[in-house]
């Protein structure tokens, strides 16, 4: 299978020079890809408002490099790649809008480079369509400009598969460098996700004895994961302990069928834990069921045209990347499946092209109209879900900002400490440190927090009607947005 794909690749390379009356010129395949990437960047800035504010996980990643607030607790599953990616802006500016623009521009560039790696393996129009399909998903648009790692694993996986195919058949070094860089990017962002995404590449490399491509892939993964592994021994007592602690934080990795949970999250639930809400309407979720069907059609087309590996390999990597989030974890978030969506976009785009070209010429306008109407309806649904999700998320972030302003009015200003409730994101908004005595982010004790309150402003955030922590029961309180703020400001009489 792989051999036929490499033979196809060689033939495509030989045909990439068009003969014209004036001599030869290279086929220009990058302009459509650049247009898709530029449209993706602009759509992010238009629909995901740069002033949306930072989410919970974003505040954790950004706080590691920001001078705006002390670094939040960094739990075992997280990796520091995204923190370093935002550092050029976050290290000197607290502007969320500037950070969003920075990430939107980088995500558009990354999509262009990932699609460009596939030149010659698929026609330019297929690559442009694949990029447009992936970029137009609400979850891609929503997370492209966010300080979250999943999108970057997705584009890294997309580029890695192409470079792996090229690294075997090309005598040059560019494919090897691309493979190493894309593997390092994935591991830099989320080492465990990177391993799942490239399992088929590792298996194919061993089975076909593609030692050079295999060595480059492993070297890239090792380079990207090096800091995470070193930190495992420095802070978590070893790699096994960090993996075990990460599993515990995620609810214990094991056999959990989360397919329905992922389905429920398609309506705009950014985190479905526990996932007990209704399944979204069929108009919102139908694309999720059509996606694997079209991918299978793309594979059949590739087999019939004797170029199976160029389609089968991204399809296999998509299945591998999605498997832990569909069957090994007890909750769902739509961003978890971004790598699978990016990889599936290629065979899906090829299937759509085939559905058009296989039709007889008199029927092609009718088929084209049906495909365009279907894609237009799909885009309309995706944008509707995106707008709804952005509005709801913006409102939540504004609530955190109001709470931070209220704390400042009460005298809880930097240097300060917040605990309980939504302490982590609100602490970042307020410029405070955060602490927890239990749960996955536990990093302190009640005695230590009580001691800190004797010399530093401290606040505990408790849902209205709930009992405060023992150390805060004698503190004054204020009610805001459905939660009660218990606070202590040394030297102020409060």
Short mmCIF file of C-alpha atoms in Angstrom, two decimals:
data_model
loop_
_atom_site.label_atom_id
_atom_site.label_comp_id
_atom_site.label_asym_id
_atom_site.label_seq_id
_atom_site.Cartn_x
_atom_site.Cartn_y
_atom_site.Cartn_z
CA UNK A 1 0.00 0.00 0.00
CA UNK A 2 2.68 2.47 1.00
CA UNK A 3 4.82 1.52 -2.00
CA UNK A 4 2.05 2.35 -4.44
CA UNK A 5 1.58 5.73 -2.80
CA UNK A 6 5.27 6.51 -3.14
CA UNK A 7 5.17 5.49 -6.80
CA UNK A 8 2.20 7.78 -7.26
CA UNK A 9 4.13 10.57 -5.55
CA UNK A 10 7.06 10.13 -7.94
CA UNK A 11 4.71 10.31 -10.91
CA UNK A 12 3.05 13.41 -9.56
CA UNK A 13 6.43 15.06 -9.08
CA UNK A 14 7.40 14.33 -12.68
CA UNK A 15 4.16 15.90 -13.89
CA UNK A 16 4.39 19.05 -11.80
CA UNK A 17 6.01 20.97 -14.62
CA UNK A 18 3.58 22.10 -17.30
CA UNK A 19 4.72 22.41 -20.90
CA UNK A 20 3.74 25.65 -22.54
CA UNK A 21 4.57 27.33 -25.83
CA UNK A 22 7.09 29.47 -24.03
CA UNK A 23 8.90 26.62 -22.28
CA UNK A 24 8.20 25.26 -18.78
CA UNK A 25 6.90 26.76 -15.59
CA UNK A 26 6.06 25.19 -12.19
CA UNK A 27 2.44 24.58 -11.34
CA UNK A 28 1.36 27.22 -8.87
CA UNK A 29 -0.45 25.43 -6.09
CA UNK A 30 0.16 27.75 -3.16
CA UNK A 31 -2.15 30.63 -4.07
CA UNK A 32 -5.40 28.75 -3.23
CA UNK A 33 -3.86 27.50 0.01
CA UNK A 34 -2.73 30.99 0.96
CA UNK A 35 -6.23 32.29 0.23
CA UNK A 36 -7.79 29.66 2.51
CA UNK A 37 -5.30 30.44 5.29
CA UNK A 38 -5.89 34.20 4.97
CA UNK A 39 -9.66 33.72 5.04
CA UNK A 40 -9.28 31.54 8.12
CA UNK A 41 -7.30 34.24 9.92
CA UNK A 42 -9.79 36.96 8.99
CA UNK A 43 -12.76 34.80 10.02
CA UNK A 44 -11.21 34.26 13.45
CA UNK A 45 -10.79 37.99 13.99
CA UNK A 46 -14.30 38.67 12.74
CA UNK A 47 -16.29 35.99 14.58
CA UNK A 48 -14.14 35.28 17.66
CA UNK A 49 -13.90 38.73 19.11
CA UNK A 50 -10.31 39.60 20.11
CA UNK A 51 -11.66 41.09 23.35
CA UNK A 52 -13.46 37.90 24.38
CA UNK A 53 -11.24 37.48 27.44
CA UNK A 54 -9.22 34.45 28.49
CA UNK A 55 -10.78 31.14 29.49
CA UNK A 56 -9.90 28.99 32.50
CA UNK A 57 -7.21 26.87 30.82
CA UNK A 58 -5.91 29.87 28.91
CA UNK A 59 -5.22 31.76 32.13
CA UNK A 60 -3.17 28.81 33.36
CA UNK A 61 -1.02 28.72 30.22
CA UNK A 62 -0.67 32.48 29.84
CA UNK A 63 0.10 33.06 33.54
CA UNK A 64 3.26 30.94 33.19
CA UNK A 65 4.88 33.69 31.10
CA UNK A 66 2.83 36.77 31.96
CA UNK A 67 3.87 39.61 34.24
CA UNK A 68 0.19 40.42 34.84
CA UNK A 69 -0.34 37.72 37.50
CA UNK A 70 1.61 34.99 39.31
CA UNK A 71 1.82 31.63 37.58
CA UNK A 72 -1.16 29.37 38.28
CA UNK A 73 -0.78 25.76 39.37
CA UNK A 74 0.41 23.68 36.43
CA UNK A 75 -1.14 20.22 36.61
CA UNK A 76 0.45 17.01 35.34
CA UNK A 77 -1.33 16.62 31.96
CA UNK A 78 -0.37 20.09 30.74
CA UNK A 79 2.65 20.91 28.60
CA UNK A 80 4.37 24.27 28.25
CA UNK A 81 4.40 24.55 24.47
CA UNK A 82 1.44 26.90 24.29
CA UNK A 83 2.91 29.08 27.05
CA UNK A 84 6.04 29.57 24.97
CA UNK A 85 3.96 30.23 21.86
CA UNK A 86 2.18 33.16 23.54
CA UNK A 87 5.29 34.45 25.32
CA UNK A 88 6.27 36.97 22.59
CA UNK A 89 3.10 38.91 23.45
CA UNK A 90 2.07 37.80 26.94
CA UNK A 91 5.50 38.43 28.46
CA UNK A 92 5.17 42.19 28.01
CA UNK A 93 1.48 42.95 27.35
CA UNK A 94 -1.72 42.10 29.22
CA UNK A 95 -3.86 42.86 26.15
CA UNK A 96 -6.10 39.91 25.30
CA UNK A 97 -6.93 41.47 21.92
CA UNK A 98 -3.27 41.64 20.95
CA UNK A 99 -2.78 38.04 22.05
CA UNK A 100 -5.77 36.90 19.95
CA UNK A 101 -4.43 38.70 16.86
CA UNK A 102 -1.01 37.11 17.42
CA UNK A 103 -2.51 33.61 17.66
CA UNK A 104 -4.92 34.12 14.74
CA UNK A 105 -2.04 35.14 12.48
CA UNK A 106 0.10 32.20 13.62
CA UNK A 107 -2.75 29.70 13.24
CA UNK A 108 -3.40 30.89 9.67
CA UNK A 109 0.29 30.57 8.81
CA UNK A 110 0.42 27.10 10.38
CA UNK A 111 -2.58 25.93 8.35
CA UNK A 112 -0.96 27.17 5.16
CA UNK A 113 2.30 25.34 5.90
CA UNK A 114 0.49 22.12 6.84
CA UNK A 115 -1.54 22.14 3.61
CA UNK A 116 1.52 23.08 1.56
CA UNK A 117 3.28 19.95 2.79
CA UNK A 118 0.71 17.92 0.81
CA UNK A 119 1.49 19.49 -2.58
CA UNK A 120 1.87 16.76 -5.16
CA UNK A 121 0.11 14.19 -3.00
CA UNK A 122 -3.31 15.71 -3.74
CA UNK A 123 -4.43 18.22 -6.37
CA UNK A 124 -4.36 21.86 -5.28
CA UNK A 125 -8.15 22.15 -5.41
CA UNK A 126 -8.49 19.16 -3.08
CA UNK A 127 -6.02 20.69 -0.62
CA UNK A 128 -7.80 24.04 -0.73
CA UNK A 129 -11.16 22.36 -0.15
CA UNK A 130 -9.74 20.26 2.70
CA UNK A 131 -8.33 23.38 4.33
CA UNK A 132 -11.64 25.20 3.93
CA UNK A 133 -13.60 22.28 5.40
CA UNK A 134 -11.36 22.09 8.45
CA UNK A 135 -11.06 25.86 8.90
CA UNK A 136 -14.82 26.43 8.67
CA UNK A 137 -15.70 24.15 11.59
CA UNK A 138 -16.88 26.21 14.55
CA UNK A 139 -14.48 24.41 16.86
CA UNK A 140 -11.50 25.23 14.60
CA UNK A 141 -12.46 28.90 14.35
CA UNK A 142 -13.14 29.09 18.07
CA UNK A 143 -9.84 27.57 19.20
CA UNK A 144 -7.54 28.89 16.47
CA UNK A 145 -6.95 32.23 18.27
CA UNK A 146 -7.01 30.76 21.77
CA UNK A 147 -4.07 29.90 23.99
CA UNK A 148 -4.90 26.20 23.84
CA UNK A 149 -2.78 23.33 22.46
CA UNK A 150 -5.27 21.21 20.49
CA UNK A 151 -5.27 23.19 17.26
CA UNK A 152 -1.49 23.04 17.14
CA UNK A 153 -1.50 19.28 17.56
CA UNK A 154 -3.96 19.16 14.66
CA UNK A 155 -1.85 21.14 12.18
CA UNK A 156 1.27 19.32 13.39
CA UNK A 157 -0.36 15.96 12.68
CA UNK A 158 -1.55 17.13 9.27
CA UNK A 159 1.97 18.20 8.28
CA UNK A 160 3.64 15.17 9.87
CA UNK A 161 1.76 12.63 7.77
CA UNK A 162 2.64 14.43 4.53
CA UNK A 163 6.28 14.81 5.50
CA UNK A 164 6.46 11.15 6.53
CA UNK A 165 5.32 10.11 3.06
CA UNK A 166 7.81 12.47 1.46
CA UNK A 167 10.71 11.54 3.73
CA UNK A 168 10.74 7.99 2.37
CA UNK A 169 10.55 8.86 -1.31
CA UNK A 170 12.56 12.08 -1.47
CA UNK A 171 16.37 12.21 -1.50
CA UNK A 172 16.30 15.78 -0.18
CA UNK A 173 16.30 16.89 3.43
CA UNK A 174 13.31 19.25 3.44
CA UNK A 175 10.82 16.44 4.12
CA UNK A 176 12.92 15.18 7.03
CA UNK A 177 13.16 18.63 8.53
CA UNK A 178 9.41 19.08 8.10
CA UNK A 179 8.70 15.73 9.74
CA UNK A 180 10.98 16.51 12.69
CA UNK A 181 9.49 19.99 13.16
CA UNK A 182 5.86 18.85 12.96
CA UNK A 183 6.47 15.95 15.36
CA UNK A 184 8.26 18.28 17.77
CA UNK A 185 5.38 20.78 17.56
CA UNK A 186 2.84 18.11 18.52
CA UNK A 187 4.93 16.79 21.41
CA UNK A 188 5.73 20.33 22.53
CA UNK A 189 2.01 21.03 22.86
CA UNK A 190 0.64 17.69 24.15
CA UNK A 191 3.09 14.76 24.29
CA UNK A 192 0.48 12.05 24.86
CA UNK A 193 -1.72 13.32 22.02
CA UNK A 194 1.32 13.39 19.75
CA UNK A 195 2.03 9.72 20.40
CA UNK A 196 -1.54 8.69 19.68
CA UNK A 197 -1.59 10.72 16.46
CA UNK A 198 1.57 9.13 15.02
CA UNK A 199 1.03 5.51 16.07
CA UNK A 200 0.17 4.48 12.48
CA UNK A 201 3.33 6.23 11.24
CA UNK A 202 5.44 4.36 13.78
CA UNK A 203 3.79 1.07 12.85
CA UNK A 204 4.25 1.68 9.10
CA UNK A 205 7.86 2.72 9.59
CA UNK A 206 8.63 -0.51 11.44
CA UNK A 207 6.65 -2.74 9.08
CA UNK A 208 8.18 -1.26 5.90
CA UNK A 209 11.61 -0.66 7.46
CA UNK A 210 11.54 3.03 6.64
CA UNK A 211 14.39 3.62 9.06
CA UNK A 212 15.20 7.19 8.07
CA UNK A 213 11.62 8.45 8.34
CA UNK A 214 11.15 6.48 11.55
CA UNK A 215 14.33 7.87 13.12
CA UNK A 216 13.42 11.44 12.17
CA UNK A 217 9.90 11.03 13.58
CA UNK A 218 11.15 9.64 16.89
CA UNK A 219 13.82 12.35 17.13
CA UNK A 220 11.18 15.04 16.59
CA UNK A 221 8.90 13.58 19.24
CA UNK A 222 11.80 13.31 21.68
CA UNK A 223 12.89 16.90 21.07
CA UNK A 224 9.38 18.24 21.59
CA UNK A 225 8.69 16.17 24.71
CA UNK A 226 12.11 16.63 26.32
CA UNK A 227 11.07 19.50 28.61
CA UNK A 228 7.89 17.66 29.66
CA UNK A 229 9.84 14.51 30.52
CA UNK A 230 12.51 16.43 32.45
CA UNK A 231 9.80 18.28 34.39
CA UNK A 232 8.21 14.91 35.19
CA UNK A 233 11.33 13.91 37.11
CA UNK A 234 11.90 17.32 38.67
CA UNK A 235 8.33 18.03 39.88
CA UNK A 236 6.28 14.82 39.71
CA UNK A 237 8.59 12.06 40.87
CA UNK A 238 9.17 10.51 37.46
CA UNK A 239 7.51 9.93 34.12
CA UNK A 240 5.27 7.11 35.33
CA UNK A 241 4.07 9.20 38.26
CA UNK A 242 3.27 12.13 35.99
CA UNK A 243 1.32 9.92 33.59
CA UNK A 244 -0.53 8.34 36.50
CA UNK A 245 -1.35 11.71 38.05
CA UNK A 246 -2.48 13.02 34.68
CA UNK A 247 -4.77 10.02 34.27
CA UNK A 248 -6.27 10.61 37.72
CA UNK A 249 -6.94 14.28 36.94
CA UNK A 250 -8.77 13.24 33.78
CA UNK A 251 -10.99 10.91 35.74
CA UNK A 252 -8.93 7.76 35.31
CA UNK A 253 -8.14 6.60 31.79
CA UNK A 254 -9.89 3.34 30.99
CA UNK A 255 -12.69 1.97 28.91
CA UNK A 256 -15.21 4.83 28.70
CA UNK A 257 -17.45 5.17 25.67
CA UNK A 258 -17.56 8.94 25.20
CA UNK A 259 -18.97 8.98 21.66
CA UNK A 260 -22.34 10.28 22.83
CA UNK A 261 -20.60 12.80 25.07
CA UNK A 262 -18.68 14.18 22.09
CA UNK A 263 -21.93 14.31 20.15
CA UNK A 264 -23.55 16.36 22.92
CA UNK A 265 -20.68 18.83 22.85
CA UNK A 266 -21.20 19.69 19.17
CA UNK A 267 -23.82 22.29 20.05
CA UNK A 268 -21.19 24.58 21.57
CA UNK A 269 -20.36 22.95 24.91
CA UNK A 270 -16.68 23.72 25.30
CA UNK A 271 -16.39 21.26 28.19
CA UNK A 272 -18.92 18.51 28.80
CA UNK A 273 -18.05 17.22 32.30
CA UNK A 274 -20.31 15.67 33.41
CA UNK A 275 -21.97 15.32 30.04
CA UNK A 276 -25.68 15.12 30.83
CA UNK A 277 -27.17 17.66 28.44
CA UNK A 278 -29.37 16.88 25.44
CA UNK A 279 -28.04 15.82 22.06
CA UNK A 280 -28.05 18.85 19.72
CA UNK A 281 -30.57 19.01 16.85
CA UNK A 282 -29.82 16.90 13.80
CA UNK A 283 -29.10 20.02 11.73
CA UNK A 284 -26.17 20.74 14.08
CA UNK A 285 -24.79 17.21 14.31
CA UNK A 286 -25.48 15.68 10.88
CA UNK A 287 -22.03 16.64 9.58
CA UNK A 288 -20.46 14.49 12.31
CA UNK A 289 -22.13 11.38 10.86
CA UNK A 290 -21.47 12.34 7.23
CA UNK A 291 -17.76 12.89 7.94
CA UNK A 292 -16.72 9.22 8.35
CA UNK A 293 -18.90 8.16 5.42
CA UNK A 294 -17.23 10.63 3.06
CA UNK A 295 -13.81 9.67 4.43
CA UNK A 296 -14.57 6.03 3.59
CA UNK A 297 -15.63 7.08 0.08
CA UNK A 298 -12.32 8.92 -0.25
CA UNK A 299 -10.47 5.77 0.73
CA UNK A 300 -12.36 3.70 -1.85
CA UNK A 301 -11.52 6.27 -4.51
CA UNK A 302 -7.86 6.18 -3.52
CA UNK A 303 -7.73 2.38 -3.69
CA UNK A 304 -9.34 2.34 -7.14
CA UNK A 305 -6.87 4.93 -8.43
CA UNK A 306 -3.94 2.98 -6.91
CA UNK A 307 -2.78 5.67 -4.50
CA UNK A 308 -4.16 4.27 -1.24
CA UNK A 309 -1.51 5.23 1.30
CA UNK A 310 -1.77 8.98 0.69
CA UNK A 311 -5.40 8.67 1.83
CA UNK A 312 -5.24 5.67 4.15
CA UNK A 313 -2.41 7.07 6.27
CA UNK A 314 -4.12 10.32 7.34
CA UNK A 315 -7.32 8.33 7.83
CA UNK A 316 -5.53 5.85 10.10
CA UNK A 317 -3.87 8.66 12.05
CA UNK A 318 -7.26 10.38 12.46
CA UNK A 319 -8.74 7.20 13.94
CA UNK A 320 -5.73 6.76 16.23
CA UNK A 321 -5.83 10.39 17.41
CA UNK A 322 -9.57 10.22 18.12
CA UNK A 323 -9.57 6.83 19.84
CA UNK A 324 -8.57 7.89 23.40
CA UNK A 325 -11.10 10.73 23.41
CA UNK A 326 -13.92 8.53 22.16
CA UNK A 327 -13.25 5.40 24.21
CA UNK A 328 -10.77 6.02 27.04
CA UNK A 329 -11.94 9.18 28.79
CA UNK A 330 -15.13 9.83 30.74
CA UNK A 331 -15.96 13.32 29.49
CA UNK A 332 -15.82 15.34 26.29
CA UNK A 333 -14.69 18.59 24.75
CA UNK A 334 -14.97 19.26 21.01
CA UNK A 335 -11.39 20.54 20.83
CA UNK A 336 -10.09 17.06 21.67
CA UNK A 337 -11.01 15.85 18.18
CA UNK A 338 -9.38 18.70 16.24
CA UNK A 339 -6.45 16.51 15.08
CA UNK A 340 -8.90 13.92 13.75
CA UNK A 341 -10.92 16.58 11.92
CA UNK A 342 -7.79 18.02 10.29
CA UNK A 343 -6.66 14.61 9.05
CA UNK A 344 -10.11 13.54 7.87
CA UNK A 345 -10.51 16.72 5.83
CA UNK A 346 -8.20 15.36 3.10
CA UNK A 347 -10.08 12.15 2.22
CA UNK A 348 -13.41 13.99 2.62
CA UNK A 349 -12.34 16.71 0.18
CA UNK A 350 -11.11 14.07 -2.26
CA UNK A 351 -14.45 12.24 -1.98
CA UNK A 352 -16.37 15.44 -2.75
CA UNK A 353 -14.17 16.06 -5.79
CA UNK A 354 -14.84 12.51 -6.94
CA UNK A 355 -18.61 12.90 -6.53
CA UNK A 356 -18.44 15.83 -8.90
CA UNK A 357 -16.05 14.41 -11.50
CA UNK A 358 -17.70 10.97 -11.64
CA UNK A 359 -20.98 12.52 -12.75
CA UNK A 360 -21.63 12.67 -16.46
CA UNK A 361 -21.04 16.15 -17.96
CA UNK A 362 -24.76 16.93 -18.42
CA UNK A 363 -25.39 16.17 -14.73
CA UNK A 364 -22.41 18.04 -13.32
CA UNK A 365 -24.18 21.39 -12.89
CA UNK A 366 -26.88 19.63 -10.87
CA UNK A 367 -24.33 17.76 -8.74
CA UNK A 368 -22.31 20.94 -8.25
CA UNK A 369 -25.45 22.78 -7.14
CA UNK A 370 -26.29 20.07 -4.61
CA UNK A 371 -22.75 20.04 -3.21
CA UNK A 372 -22.65 23.84 -2.97
CA UNK A 373 -26.03 23.96 -1.23
CA UNK A 374 -24.94 21.28 1.22
CA UNK A 375 -21.67 23.05 1.98
CA UNK A 376 -23.45 26.40 2.33
CA UNK A 377 -25.94 24.92 4.80
CA UNK A 378 -23.08 23.30 6.71
CA UNK A 379 -21.21 26.62 6.89
CA UNK A 380 -24.33 28.45 8.07
CA UNK A 381 -24.82 25.94 10.90
CA UNK A 382 -21.16 26.13 11.92
CA UNK A 383 -21.24 29.92 12.06
CA UNK A 384 -24.48 29.89 14.06
CA UNK A 385 -22.97 27.56 16.66
CA UNK A 386 -19.80 29.65 16.70
CA UNK A 387 -21.63 32.93 17.32
CA UNK A 388 -23.70 31.33 20.09
CA UNK A 389 -20.59 29.86 21.73
CA UNK A 390 -18.63 33.09 21.52
CA UNK A 391 -21.51 35.10 23.03
CA UNK A 392 -21.93 32.66 25.93
CA UNK A 393 -18.18 32.46 26.54
CA UNK A 394 -17.77 36.23 26.42
CA UNK A 395 -20.53 36.67 28.99
CA UNK A 396 -18.83 34.18 31.33
CA UNK A 397 -15.48 35.91 30.99
CA UNK A 398 -17.06 39.30 31.66
CA UNK A 399 -18.49 37.83 34.84
CA UNK A 400 -14.97 36.91 35.96
CA UNK A 401 -13.82 40.44 35.11
CA UNK A 402 -16.64 41.95 37.20
CA UNK A 403 -15.68 39.77 40.14
CA UNK A 404 -12.05 40.85 39.82
CA UNK A 405 -13.11 44.51 39.81
CA UNK A 406 -15.30 43.93 42.88
CA UNK A 407 -12.36 42.35 44.71
CA UNK A 408 -10.22 45.39 43.92
CA UNK A 409 -12.94 47.68 45.34
CA UNK A 410 -13.01 45.58 48.50
CA UNK A 411 -9.26 46.01 48.92
CA UNK A 412 -8.13 42.64 47.53
CA UNK A 413 -5.39 43.91 45.23
CA UNK A 414 -1.98 42.57 44.19
CA UNK A 415 -0.15 41.04 45.88
CA UNK A 416 -3.14 38.91 46.85
CA UNK A 417 -4.42 35.34 46.91
CA UNK A 418 -7.72 33.80 45.76
CA UNK A 419 -9.02 30.37 46.64
CA UNK A 420 -12.02 28.10 46.13
CA UNK A 421 -14.58 28.31 43.30
CA UNK A 422 -13.32 29.85 40.06
CA UNK A 423 -10.21 31.11 41.78
CA UNK A 424 -7.77 30.33 38.94
CA UNK A 425 -9.28 32.47 36.15
CA UNK A 426 -10.52 35.23 38.46
CA UNK A 427 -7.11 35.40 40.13
CA UNK A 428 -5.52 36.04 36.74
CA UNK A 429 -8.05 38.77 35.95
CA UNK A 430 -7.40 40.35 39.36
CA UNK A 431 -3.62 39.96 39.18
CA UNK A 432 -3.60 37.65 42.19
CA UNK A 433 -2.12 34.23 42.93
CA UNK A 434 -4.47 31.27 43.28
CA UNK A 435 -4.54 28.30 45.64
CA UNK A 436 -6.64 25.19 46.19
CA UNK A 437 -6.74 22.72 49.05
CA UNK A 438 -8.36 19.87 47.14
CA UNK A 439 -9.19 18.74 43.62
CA UNK A 440 -6.87 18.40 40.63
CA UNK A 441 -5.29 21.83 41.24
CA UNK A 442 -4.56 21.30 44.95
CA UNK A 443 -1.37 23.13 45.85
CA UNK A 444 -1.90 24.41 49.39
CA UNK A 445 -3.51 23.72 52.77
CA UNK A 446 -6.07 25.52 54.90
CA UNK A 447 -3.39 26.40 57.47
CA UNK A 448 -1.11 27.92 54.83
CA UNK A 449 -3.95 30.01 53.39
CA UNK A 450 -4.96 31.20 56.87
CA UNK A 451 -1.34 32.16 57.52
CA UNK A 452 -1.16 34.07 54.25
CA UNK A 453 -4.35 35.98 55.17
CA UNK A 454 -2.57 37.49 58.21
CA UNK A 455 -0.15 39.41 55.96
CA UNK A 456 -1.70 39.49 52.44
CA UNK A 457 -5.21 40.19 51.08
CA UNK A 458 -6.99 36.87 50.57
CA UNK A 459 -10.46 36.07 49.19
CA UNK A 460 -12.46 32.85 49.02
CA UNK A 461 -15.08 32.51 46.28
CA UNK A 462 -18.05 30.38 47.33
CA UNK A 463 -21.37 29.71 45.54
CA UNK A 464 -24.21 31.61 47.22
CA UNK A 465 -25.79 29.46 49.94
CA UNK A 466 -22.71 27.26 50.41
CA UNK A 467 -20.56 27.25 53.54
CA UNK A 468 -17.21 29.02 53.28
CA UNK A 469 -13.91 27.29 54.13
CA UNK A 470 -13.16 27.09 57.84
CA UNK A 471 -10.49 29.78 57.69
CA UNK A 472 -12.90 32.27 56.05
CA UNK A 473 -15.99 31.92 58.26
CA UNK A 474 -15.21 35.03 60.31
CA UNK A 475 -14.33 37.17 57.31
CA UNK A 476 -16.70 39.83 55.91
CA UNK A 477 -18.43 38.90 52.68
CA UNK A 478 -20.17 40.37 49.65
CA UNK A 479 -22.58 38.85 47.13
CA UNK A 480 -21.87 39.14 43.40
CA UNK A 481 -23.11 37.19 40.36
CA UNK A 482 -24.47 34.27 42.37
CA UNK A 483 -21.41 33.78 44.54
CA UNK A 484 -20.30 35.13 47.87
CA UNK A 485 -16.87 36.67 48.25
CA UNK A 486 -15.28 36.17 51.66
CA UNK A 487 -12.26 38.41 52.00
CA UNK A 488 -9.57 39.44 54.43
CA UNK A 489 -7.49 42.61 54.00
CA UNK A 490 -4.82 42.92 56.73
CA UNK A 491 -4.48 46.39 58.23
CA UNK A 492 -7.82 47.61 56.89
CA UNK A 493 -10.05 46.31 59.69
CA UNK A 494 -11.72 43.87 57.25
#
